Coordinates of C-alpha atoms in Angstrom, one line a residue:
X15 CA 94.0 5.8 -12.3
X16 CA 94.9 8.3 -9.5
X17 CA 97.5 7.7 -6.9
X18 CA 96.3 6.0 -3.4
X19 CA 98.0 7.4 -0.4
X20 CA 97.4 6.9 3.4
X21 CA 98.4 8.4 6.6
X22 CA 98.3 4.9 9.3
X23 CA 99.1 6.5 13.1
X24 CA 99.2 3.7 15.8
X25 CA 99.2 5.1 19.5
X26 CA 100.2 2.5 22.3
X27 CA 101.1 5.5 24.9
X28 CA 104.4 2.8 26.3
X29 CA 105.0 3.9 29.9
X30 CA 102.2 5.8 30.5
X31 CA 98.9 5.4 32.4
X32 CA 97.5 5.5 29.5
X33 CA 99.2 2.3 27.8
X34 CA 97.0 0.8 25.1
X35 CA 98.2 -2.7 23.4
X36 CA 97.1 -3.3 19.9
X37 CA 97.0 0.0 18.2
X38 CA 100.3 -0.4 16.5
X39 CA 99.2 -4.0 15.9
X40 CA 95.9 -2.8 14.0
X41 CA 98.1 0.0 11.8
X42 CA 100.7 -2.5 10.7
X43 CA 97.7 -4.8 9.6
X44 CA 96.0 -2.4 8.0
X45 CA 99.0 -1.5 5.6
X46 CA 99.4 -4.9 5.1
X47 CA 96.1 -5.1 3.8
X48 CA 96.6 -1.5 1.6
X49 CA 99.5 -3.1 -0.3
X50 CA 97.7 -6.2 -0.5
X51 CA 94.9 -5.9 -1.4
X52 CA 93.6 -2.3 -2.3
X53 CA 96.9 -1.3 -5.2
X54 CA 98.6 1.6 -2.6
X55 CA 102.5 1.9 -3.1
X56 CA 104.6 1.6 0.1
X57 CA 106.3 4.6 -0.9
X58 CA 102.2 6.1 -0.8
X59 CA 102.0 4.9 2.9
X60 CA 103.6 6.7 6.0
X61 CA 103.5 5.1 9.0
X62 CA 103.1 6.4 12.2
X63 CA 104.0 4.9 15.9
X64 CA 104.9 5.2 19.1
X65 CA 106.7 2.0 19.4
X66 CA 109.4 1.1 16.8
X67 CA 108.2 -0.8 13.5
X68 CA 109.7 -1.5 10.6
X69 CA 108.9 1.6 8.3
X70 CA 107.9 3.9 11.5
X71 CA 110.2 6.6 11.6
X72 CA 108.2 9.9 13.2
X73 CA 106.7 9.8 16.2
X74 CA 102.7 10.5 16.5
X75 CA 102.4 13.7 18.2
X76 CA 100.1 15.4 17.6
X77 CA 101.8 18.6 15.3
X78 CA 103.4 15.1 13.4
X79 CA 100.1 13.9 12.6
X80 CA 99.0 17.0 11.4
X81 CA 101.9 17.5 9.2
X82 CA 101.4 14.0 7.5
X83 CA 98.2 14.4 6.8
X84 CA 98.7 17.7 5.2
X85 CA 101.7 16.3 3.1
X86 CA 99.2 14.2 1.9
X87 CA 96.3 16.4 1.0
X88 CA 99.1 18.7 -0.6
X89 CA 99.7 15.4 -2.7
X90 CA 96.1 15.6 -4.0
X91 CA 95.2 15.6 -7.5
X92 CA 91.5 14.6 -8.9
X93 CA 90.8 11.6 -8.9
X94 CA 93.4 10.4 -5.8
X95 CA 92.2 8.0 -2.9
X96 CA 93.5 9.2 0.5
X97 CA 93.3 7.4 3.9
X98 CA 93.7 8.0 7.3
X99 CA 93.6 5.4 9.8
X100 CA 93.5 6.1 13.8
X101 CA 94.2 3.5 16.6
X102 CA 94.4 4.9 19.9
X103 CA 92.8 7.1 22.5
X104 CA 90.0 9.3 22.1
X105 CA 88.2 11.9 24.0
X106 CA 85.5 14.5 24.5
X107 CA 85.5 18.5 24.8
X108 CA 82.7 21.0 25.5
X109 CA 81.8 22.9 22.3
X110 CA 82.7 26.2 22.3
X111 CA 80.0 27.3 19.6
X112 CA 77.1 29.8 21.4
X113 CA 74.2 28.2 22.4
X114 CA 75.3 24.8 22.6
X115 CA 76.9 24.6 25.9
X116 CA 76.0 20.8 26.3
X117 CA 77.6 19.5 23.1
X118 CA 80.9 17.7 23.3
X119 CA 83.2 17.3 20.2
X120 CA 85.0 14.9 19.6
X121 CA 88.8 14.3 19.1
X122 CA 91.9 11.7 18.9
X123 CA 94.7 11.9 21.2
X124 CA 98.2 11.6 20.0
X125 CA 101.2 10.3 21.9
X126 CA 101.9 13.9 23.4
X127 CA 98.1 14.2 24.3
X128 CA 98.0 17.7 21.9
X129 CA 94.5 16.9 20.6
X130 CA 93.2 16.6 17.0
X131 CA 89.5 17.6 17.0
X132 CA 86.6 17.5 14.5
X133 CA 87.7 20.9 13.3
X134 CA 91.1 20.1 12.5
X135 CA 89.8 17.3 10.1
X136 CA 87.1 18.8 8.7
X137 CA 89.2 21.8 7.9
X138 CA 91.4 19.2 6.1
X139 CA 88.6 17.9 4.0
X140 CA 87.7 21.2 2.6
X141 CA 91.4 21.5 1.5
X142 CA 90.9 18.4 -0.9
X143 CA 90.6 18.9 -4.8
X144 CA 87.7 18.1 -6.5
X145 CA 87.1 14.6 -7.8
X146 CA 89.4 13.0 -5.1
X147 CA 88.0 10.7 -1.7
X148 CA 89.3 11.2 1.8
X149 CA 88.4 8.1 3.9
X150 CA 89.2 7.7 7.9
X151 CA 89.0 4.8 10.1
X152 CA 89.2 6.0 13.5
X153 CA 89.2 2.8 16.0
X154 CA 89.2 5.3 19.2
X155 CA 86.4 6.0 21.7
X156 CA 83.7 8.7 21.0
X157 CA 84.6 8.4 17.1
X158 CA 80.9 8.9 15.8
X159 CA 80.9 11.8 14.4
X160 CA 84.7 13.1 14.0
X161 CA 84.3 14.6 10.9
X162 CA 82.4 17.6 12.0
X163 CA 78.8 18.0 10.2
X164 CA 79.3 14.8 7.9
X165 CA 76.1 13.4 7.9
X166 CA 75.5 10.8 9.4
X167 CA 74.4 7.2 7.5
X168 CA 74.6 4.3 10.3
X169 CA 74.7 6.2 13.6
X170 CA 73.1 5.3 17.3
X171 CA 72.1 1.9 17.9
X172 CA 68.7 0.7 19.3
X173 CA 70.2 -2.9 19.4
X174 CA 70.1 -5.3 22.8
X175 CA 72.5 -4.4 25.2
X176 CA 75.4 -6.8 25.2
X177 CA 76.7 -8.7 27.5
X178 CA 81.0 -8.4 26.9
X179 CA 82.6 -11.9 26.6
X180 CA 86.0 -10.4 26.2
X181 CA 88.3 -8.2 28.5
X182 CA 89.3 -5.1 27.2
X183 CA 90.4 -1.7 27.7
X184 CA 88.5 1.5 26.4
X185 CA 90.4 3.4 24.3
X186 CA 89.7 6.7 26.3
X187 CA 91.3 9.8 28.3
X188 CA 88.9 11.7 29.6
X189 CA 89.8 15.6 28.7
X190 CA 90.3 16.1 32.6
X191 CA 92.6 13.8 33.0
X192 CA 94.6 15.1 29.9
X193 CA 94.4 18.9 31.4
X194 CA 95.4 17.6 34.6
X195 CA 98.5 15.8 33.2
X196 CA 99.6 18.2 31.3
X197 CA 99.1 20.9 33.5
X198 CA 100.8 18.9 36.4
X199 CA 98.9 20.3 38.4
X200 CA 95.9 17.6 39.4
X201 CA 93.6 20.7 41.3
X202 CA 93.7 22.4 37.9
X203 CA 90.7 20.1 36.6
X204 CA 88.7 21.8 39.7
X205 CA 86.1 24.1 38.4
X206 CA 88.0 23.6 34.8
X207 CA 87.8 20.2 33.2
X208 CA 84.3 20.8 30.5
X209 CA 85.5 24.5 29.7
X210 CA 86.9 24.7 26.6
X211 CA 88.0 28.1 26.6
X212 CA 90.0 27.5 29.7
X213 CA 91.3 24.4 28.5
X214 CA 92.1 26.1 25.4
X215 CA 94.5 28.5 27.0
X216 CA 96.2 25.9 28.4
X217 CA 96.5 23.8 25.1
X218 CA 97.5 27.2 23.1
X219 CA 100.1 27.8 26.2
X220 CA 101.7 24.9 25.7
X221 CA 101.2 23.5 21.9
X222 CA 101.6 27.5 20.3
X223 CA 101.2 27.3 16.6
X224 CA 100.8 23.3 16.5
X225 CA 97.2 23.7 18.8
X226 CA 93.7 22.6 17.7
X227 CA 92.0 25.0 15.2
X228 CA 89.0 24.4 17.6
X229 CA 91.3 26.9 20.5
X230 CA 91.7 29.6 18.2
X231 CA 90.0 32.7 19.0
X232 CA 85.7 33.3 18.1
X233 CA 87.1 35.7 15.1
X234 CA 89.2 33.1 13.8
X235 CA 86.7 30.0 14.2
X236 CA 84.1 32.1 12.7
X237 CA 86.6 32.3 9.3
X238 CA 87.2 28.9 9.0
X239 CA 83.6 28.1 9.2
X240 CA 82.2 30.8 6.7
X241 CA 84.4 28.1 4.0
X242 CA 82.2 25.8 1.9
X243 CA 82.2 22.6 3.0
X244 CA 83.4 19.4 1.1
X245 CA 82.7 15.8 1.7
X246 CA 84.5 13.6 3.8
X247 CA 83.7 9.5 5.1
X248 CA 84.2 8.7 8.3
X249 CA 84.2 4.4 9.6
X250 CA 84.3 5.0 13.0
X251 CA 85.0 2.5 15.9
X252 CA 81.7 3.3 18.1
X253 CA 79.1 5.7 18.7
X254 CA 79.9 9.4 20.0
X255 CA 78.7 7.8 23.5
X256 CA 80.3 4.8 23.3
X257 CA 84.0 3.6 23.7
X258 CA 86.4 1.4 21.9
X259 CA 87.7 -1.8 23.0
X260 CA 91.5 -2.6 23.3
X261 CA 92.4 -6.0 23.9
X262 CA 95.8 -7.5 25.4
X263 CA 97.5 -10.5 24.4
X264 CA 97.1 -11.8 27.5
X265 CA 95.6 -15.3 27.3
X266 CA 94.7 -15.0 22.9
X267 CA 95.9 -17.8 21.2
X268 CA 99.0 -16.1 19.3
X269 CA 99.5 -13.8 22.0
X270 CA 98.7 -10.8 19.8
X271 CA 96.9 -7.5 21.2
X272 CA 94.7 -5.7 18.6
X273 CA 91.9 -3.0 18.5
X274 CA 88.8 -5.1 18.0
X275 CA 86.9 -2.2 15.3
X276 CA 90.1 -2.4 13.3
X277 CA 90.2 -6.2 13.7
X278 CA 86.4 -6.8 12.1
X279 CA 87.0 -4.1 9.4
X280 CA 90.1 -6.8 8.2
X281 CA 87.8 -10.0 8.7
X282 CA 84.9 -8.6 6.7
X283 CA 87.3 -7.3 4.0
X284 CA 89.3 -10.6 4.1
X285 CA 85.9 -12.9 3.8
X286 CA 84.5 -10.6 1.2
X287 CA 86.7 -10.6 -2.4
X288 CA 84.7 -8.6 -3.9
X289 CA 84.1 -4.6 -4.1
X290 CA 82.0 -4.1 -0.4
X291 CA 80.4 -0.4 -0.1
X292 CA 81.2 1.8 3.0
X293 CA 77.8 1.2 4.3
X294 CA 78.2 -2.9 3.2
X295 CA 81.5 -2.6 5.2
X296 CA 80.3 -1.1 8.7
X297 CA 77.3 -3.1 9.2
X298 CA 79.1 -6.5 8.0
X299 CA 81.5 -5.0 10.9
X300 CA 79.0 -3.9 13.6
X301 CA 77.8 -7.8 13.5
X302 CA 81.2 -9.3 13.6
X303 CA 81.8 -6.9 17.0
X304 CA 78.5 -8.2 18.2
X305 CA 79.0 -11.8 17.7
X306 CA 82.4 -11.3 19.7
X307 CA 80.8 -10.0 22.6
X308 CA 81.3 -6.2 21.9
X309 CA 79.1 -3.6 22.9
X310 CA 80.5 -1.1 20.4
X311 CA 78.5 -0.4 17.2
X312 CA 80.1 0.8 14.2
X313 CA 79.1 4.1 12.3
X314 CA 79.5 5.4 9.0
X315 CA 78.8 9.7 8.3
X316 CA 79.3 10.5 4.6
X317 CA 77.2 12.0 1.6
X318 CA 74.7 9.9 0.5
X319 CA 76.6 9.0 -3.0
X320 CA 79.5 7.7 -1.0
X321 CA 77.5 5.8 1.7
X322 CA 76.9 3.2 -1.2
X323 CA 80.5 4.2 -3.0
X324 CA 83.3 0.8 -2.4
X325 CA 85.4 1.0 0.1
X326 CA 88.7 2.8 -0.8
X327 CA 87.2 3.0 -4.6
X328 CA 87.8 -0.5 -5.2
X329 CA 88.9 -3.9 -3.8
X330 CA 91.6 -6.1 -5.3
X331 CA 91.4 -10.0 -4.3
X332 CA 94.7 -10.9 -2.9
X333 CA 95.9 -14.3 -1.5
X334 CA 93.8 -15.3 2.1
X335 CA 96.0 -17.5 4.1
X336 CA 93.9 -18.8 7.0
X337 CA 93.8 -16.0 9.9
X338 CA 92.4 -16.0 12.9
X339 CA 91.2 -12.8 13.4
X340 CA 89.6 -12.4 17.2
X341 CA 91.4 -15.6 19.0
X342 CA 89.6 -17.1 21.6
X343 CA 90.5 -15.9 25.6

């Protein structure tokens, strides 16, 4: 049996304008429920945060993030399991690619706002040896579609429109807002925010050698791209037009803040003891969002073969204490 190892980076942005609450929450669950329940070793498990935890010792920036996950791809052997769970921001950036100057990529926002885009993950897929899985869970907004060109299995929604019964906060920064802030300069977004290549010079400016592979010069990109591709899953949060819900502590019963995506992917796995596919596991968790009142629909990109493949290769039962998993406002 090959070894299970996962990369769990929790984003709460303390102080900021940004502040999210339950993103280190949803991480420390979720390696609760890796030990638990699906045979990964602690020592198998780094932990990533903004906010002290136990077993958090590197903050999430975004050069950190990068560095763990390729620590863990560099780990690798056939037949491995490797997992990377995301709980924070998210945002959108104009593609750069000819001809497609109304696409926007997608990306997840570290603590130091130096973006990870589809690039940068899909350029960490292709790294992967044969015969192992690399699964993420990204609970951010405008996560459909992450990994670039992974095709896409449960995707837009035709579904009702819902009406929300909880109070939450999106899990988003806008990429003008980021520019702006990091910049310092708020009238830099003017005639800016949307252009990628000017935003790129900024990020390059600042970041250097840590920056997106997505800013890297035409000749570069081209390179990465002429690579063959490898296969990748993606759970994410919500559609590529939708946003993620955040929800405070304020008024649950518990007082506990979590990412509601992150939060039904633990009740489904916790009602079901047995094996669940990936495509089982993001529909049974696209109707526990919508019977709590979220407008956010789930979405799973992958081959085909791992569409119907279980969840993390397999599920072991472990003890299931009664939780309550969305408390009541």
């Amino acid at each position: 049996m090959g070894k299970r190892l996962a990369v769990l980076v929790g984003c709460n942005y303390p102080s900021t304008q940004f502040m999210l609450h339950g993103c280190i929450n949803d991480v420390v669950a979720m390696r609760d429920v890796l030990l638990k329940s699906f045979g990964f070793d602690s020592s198998h498990v780094e932990l990533l945060t903004d906010v002290p935890v136990p077993g958090s010792l590197i903050l999430p920036t975004g050069a950190n993030i990068k560095a763990a996950l390729n620590r863990m791809v560099d780990m690798a052997e056939a037949g491995d399991v490797l997992f990377f769970h995301f709980s924070g921001h998210g945002t959108t950036i104009s593609s750069l690619e000819p001809g497609q100057p109304f696409r926007q990529d997608e990306a997840i926002v570290p603590c130091d706002l130096n973006v990870i885009t589809d690039m940068d993950l899909r350029q960490l897929i292709r790294r992967l040896p044969k015969g192992s899985s690399f699964t993420i869970l990204s609970d951010s907004c405008h996560s459909g579609g992450l990994i670039d060109k992974d095709k896409e299995q449960i995707g837009p929604s035709t579904v009702e429109k819902i009406i929300p019964s909880v109070y939450h906060k999106p899990k988003i920064i806008p990429v003008a807002t980021i520019v702006a802030c990091l910049a310092s300069v708020p009238t830099i977004v003017q005639g800016v925010a949307g252009a990628a290549s000017t935003i790129g010079s900024l990020f390059s400016g600042i970041f250097g050698k840590d920056v997106s592979l997505k800013f890297l010069p035409q000749l570069e990109r081209d390179l990465l791209k002429s690579l063959d591709e490898n296969e990748g899953i993606l759970l994410s949060g919500c559609q590529a037009n939708e946003t993620s819900a955040d929800v405070a502590a304020n008024g649950n019963i518990g007082g506990k803040a979590y990412g509601a995506f992150t939060t039904a992917v633990r009740q489904v796995l916790h009602e079901n003891s047995g094996p669940l596919s990936n495509r089982q596991l993001v529909m049974m968790a696209r109707n526990v969002l919508k019977e709590h009142g979220f407008e956010q629909h789930a979405c799973l990109y992958s081959s085909d073969g791992n569409a119907d493949a279980d969840f993390l290769g397999n599920q072991r039962p472990s003890p299931k204490p009664e939780e309550e998993f969305f408390p009541t406002q």
